[in-house]
PDB file of C-alpha atoms in Angstrom:
ATOM      1  CA  MET A   1       7.632  16.448 -13.984  1.00  0.00           C
ATOM      2  CA  SER A   2       9.955  15.205 -11.565  1.00  0.00           C
ATOM      3  CA  MET A   3      12.396  12.190 -12.407  1.00  0.00           C
ATOM      4  CA  GLN A   4      10.374   9.190 -10.314  1.00  0.00           C
ATOM      5  CA  LYS A   5      11.637   6.078  -9.450  1.00  0.00           C
ATOM      6  CA  ILE A   6       9.024   3.807  -9.542  1.00  0.00           C
ATOM      7  CA  GLN A   7       9.559   0.278  -7.923  1.00  0.00           C
ATOM      8  CA  LEU A   8       7.101  -3.499  -8.959  1.00  0.00           C
ATOM      9  CA  MET A   9       7.463  -6.614  -6.735  1.00  0.00           C
ATOM     10  CA  ILE A  10       6.615  -9.752  -9.046  1.00  0.00           C
ATOM     11  CA  ASN A  11       6.684 -12.443  -6.627  1.00  0.00           C
ATOM     12  CA  GLY A  12       9.301 -11.124  -5.217  1.00  0.00           C
ATOM     13  CA  GLN A  13      11.423 -10.222  -7.511  1.00  0.00           C
ATOM     14  CA  THR A  14      11.965  -6.004  -7.251  1.00  0.00           C
ATOM     15  CA  TYR A  15      11.639  -4.008 -11.442  1.00  0.00           C
ATOM     16  CA  TYR A  16      12.812  -0.761 -11.164  1.00  0.00           C
ATOM     17  CA  TYR A  17      11.649   2.220 -13.469  1.00  0.00           C
ATOM     18  CA  ILE A  18      12.720   6.081 -14.434  1.00  0.00           C
ATOM     19  CA  ASN A  19       9.800   7.731 -15.363  1.00  0.00           C
ATOM     20  CA  GLN A  20       8.749  11.225 -16.334  1.00  0.00           C
ATOM     21  CA  ILE A  21       5.231  11.121 -14.641  1.00  0.00           C
ATOM     22  CA  GLN A  22       3.558  14.533 -14.260  1.00  0.00           C
ATOM     23  CA  ALA A  23       2.539  15.159 -10.066  1.00  0.00           C
ATOM     24  CA  GLY A  24      -1.299  14.956 -10.168  1.00  0.00           C
ATOM     25  CA  SER A  25      -1.126  12.086 -12.622  1.00  0.00           C
ATOM     26  CA  LYS A  26      -3.766   8.994 -12.790  1.00  0.00           C
ATOM     27  CA  VAL A  27      -1.732   5.899 -12.512  1.00  0.00           C
ATOM     28  CA  THR A  28      -3.106   1.979 -12.660  1.00  0.00           C
ATOM     29  CA  LEU A  29      -1.348  -0.909 -11.691  1.00  0.00           C
ATOM     30  CA  VAL A  30      -3.229  -4.108 -12.894  1.00  0.00           C
ATOM     31  CA  ILE A  31      -3.309  -7.025 -11.183  1.00  0.00           C
ATOM     32  CA  ASP A  32      -5.054 -10.454 -12.918  1.00  0.00           C
ATOM     33  CA  GLY A  33      -6.761  -8.592 -14.317  1.00  0.00           C
ATOM     34  CA  LYS A  34      -7.656  -5.958 -11.982  1.00  0.00           C
ATOM     35  CA  GLU A  35      -6.917  -2.899 -11.877  1.00  0.00           C
ATOM     36  CA  TYR A  36      -6.071  -0.502  -9.062  1.00  0.00           C
ATOM     37  CA  ASP A  37      -6.479   2.947  -9.259  1.00  0.00           C
ATOM     38  CA  ILE A  38      -2.840   5.104  -6.925  1.00  0.00           C
ATOM     39  CA  HIS A  39      -3.804   7.768  -6.294  1.00  0.00           C
ATOM     40  CA  ASP A  40      -0.553  11.194  -5.137  1.00  0.00           C
ATOM     41  CA  ASP A  41      -3.172  11.375  -2.081  1.00  0.00           C
ATOM     42  CA  LYS A  42      -2.776  12.561   1.442  1.00  0.00           C
ATOM     43  CA  ARG A  43      -0.798   9.980   3.440  1.00  0.00           C
ATOM     44  CA  ILE A  44      -2.997   8.303   6.679  1.00  0.00           C
ATOM     45  CA  THR A  45      -1.493   6.983   9.609  1.00  0.00           C
ATOM     46  CA  LEU A  46      -2.669   2.999   9.360  1.00  0.00           C
ATOM     47  CA  LEU A  47      -4.398   3.582  12.505  1.00  0.00           C
ATOM     48  CA  GLU A  48      -6.666   6.115  10.190  1.00  0.00           C
ATOM     49  CA  LEU A  49      -6.636   3.524   7.414  1.00  0.00           C
ATOM     50  CA  ARG A  50     -10.193   2.277   7.450  1.00  0.00           C
ATOM     51  CA  PRO A  51     -10.669  -1.294   8.007  1.00  0.00           C
ATOM     52  CA  GLY A  52     -10.946  -3.531   4.645  1.00  0.00           C
ATOM     53  CA  ALA A  53      -9.506  -0.739   2.109  1.00  0.00           C
ATOM     54  CA  VAL A  54      -6.195  -1.322  -0.147  1.00  0.00           C
ATOM     55  CA  PHE A  55      -3.776   0.464   0.475  1.00  0.00           C
ATOM     56  CA  VAL A  56       0.436   0.852  -0.732  1.00  0.00           C
ATOM     57  CA  THR A  57       2.814   2.143   1.645  1.00  0.00           C
ATOM     58  CA  ASP A  58       5.952   5.106   0.525  1.00  0.00           C
ATOM     59  CA  ASP A  59       7.978   1.226   0.236  1.00  0.00           C
ATOM     60  CA  GLY A  60       5.537   0.192  -2.694  1.00  0.00           C
ATOM     61  CA  VAL A  61       4.664  -2.281  -1.005  1.00  0.00           C
ATOM     62  CA  TYR A  62       0.671  -3.748  -0.970  1.00  0.00           C
ATOM     63  CA  ALA A  63      -1.843  -4.418   1.243  1.00  0.00           C
ATOM     64  CA  VAL A  64      -5.267  -4.485   2.556  1.00  0.00           C
ATOM     65  CA  LYS A  65      -5.694  -3.724   6.596  1.00  0.00           C
ATOM     66  CA  SER A  66      -8.173  -5.848   8.380  1.00  0.00           C
ATOM     67  CA  GLU A  67     -10.522  -5.148  10.692  1.00  0.00           C
ATOM     68  CA  TYR A  68      -8.252  -7.325  13.585  1.00  0.00           C
ATOM     69  CA  ARG A  69      -4.781  -6.701  15.459  1.00  0.00           C
ATOM     70  CA  TYR A  70      -2.771  -8.819  16.376  1.00  0.00           C
ATOM     71  CA  SER A  71      -3.348  -8.868  20.430  1.00  0.00           C
ATOM     72  CA  SER A  72      -6.676  -7.429  22.436  1.00  0.00           C
ATOM     73  CA  HIS A  73      -3.855  -4.583  24.068  1.00  0.00           C
ATOM     74  CA  PRO A  74      -5.418  -1.034  22.806  1.00  0.00           C
ATOM     75  CA  THR A  75      -1.990  -0.167  21.151  1.00  0.00           C
ATOM     76  CA  ALA A  76      -1.588  -3.468  19.236  1.00  0.00           C
ATOM     77  CA  GLN A  77      -0.880  -2.620  15.203  1.00  0.00           C
ATOM     78  CA  CYS A  78      -3.537  -3.779  13.405  1.00  0.00           C
ATOM     79  CA  GLU A  79      -3.438  -6.537  11.145  1.00  0.00           C
ATOM     80  CA  CYS A  80      -2.382  -6.227   7.627  1.00  0.00           C
ATOM     81  CA  ILE A  81      -2.635  -8.801   4.699  1.00  0.00           C
ATOM     82  CA  LEU A  82      -0.056  -8.232   2.177  1.00  0.00           C
ATOM     83  CA  LEU A  83      -1.663  -8.206  -1.657  1.00  0.00           C
ATOM     84  CA  ASP A  84       1.293 -10.598  -3.582  1.00  0.00           C
ATOM     85  CA  SER A  85       1.592 -13.538  -0.837  1.00  0.00           C
ATOM     86  CA  GLY A  86      -0.814 -13.346   1.677  1.00  0.00           C
ATOM     87  CA  GLU A  87       1.189 -13.154   4.355  1.00  0.00           C
ATOM     88  CA  TYR A  88       1.018 -11.233   6.896  1.00  0.00           C
ATOM     89  CA  ALA A  89       2.255  -8.172   6.949  1.00  0.00           C
ATOM     90  CA  HIS A  90       4.321  -6.300   9.995  1.00  0.00           C
ATOM     91  CA  PHE A  91       5.321  -2.662   9.274  1.00  0.00           C
ATOM     92  CA  THR A  92       8.497  -1.521  11.386  1.00  0.00           C
ATOM     93  CA  ASN A  93       6.310   1.516  12.513  1.00  0.00           C
ATOM     94  CA  GLY A  94       3.437  -0.302  13.245  1.00  0.00           C
ATOM     95  CA  ASN A  95       0.594   1.884  13.056  1.00  0.00           C
ATOM     96  CA  GLN A  96       2.137   4.800  12.434  1.00  0.00           C
ATOM     97  CA  THR A  97       3.354   3.348   9.295  1.00  0.00           C
ATOM     98  CA  MET A  98       2.213   6.621   6.587  1.00  0.00           C
ATOM     99  CA  VAL A  99       0.042   4.802   3.919  1.00  0.00           C
ATOM    100  CA  ARG A 100      -2.355   6.037   0.255  1.00  0.00           C
ATOM    101  CA  GLU A 101      -5.363   3.536   0.455  1.00  0.00           C
ATOM    102  CA  VAL A 102      -5.555   2.644  -3.181  1.00  0.00           C
ATOM    103  CA  GLN A 103      -9.302   2.410  -5.125  1.00  0.00           C
ATOM    104  CA  VAL A 104     -10.404  -0.523  -6.585  1.00  0.00           C
ATOM    105  CA  LYS A 105     -12.992  -0.774  -9.553  1.00  0.00           C
TER     106      LYS A 105
END
């Protein structure tokens, strides 16, 4: 088992938990009764992620990827919406931000 710090953000307030989680454990996030399975799958870039997918960044930010980009330029960042606020997300590494897809039940 490895020690991992788990960050939970509710209405902008961050809570931290230290837990022992075995690698490969099934983790489920529940928001307003809707379950999101979090898998310890391979990370991919935001650009590789399919449009419409819910994802989490390494910083614990949850968002959904839109089919749109912020401009028509070929390297423009993909539009993403934050799950906690509904606001547009902007990532420092743009489309190269590493993410994990979250399966929505």
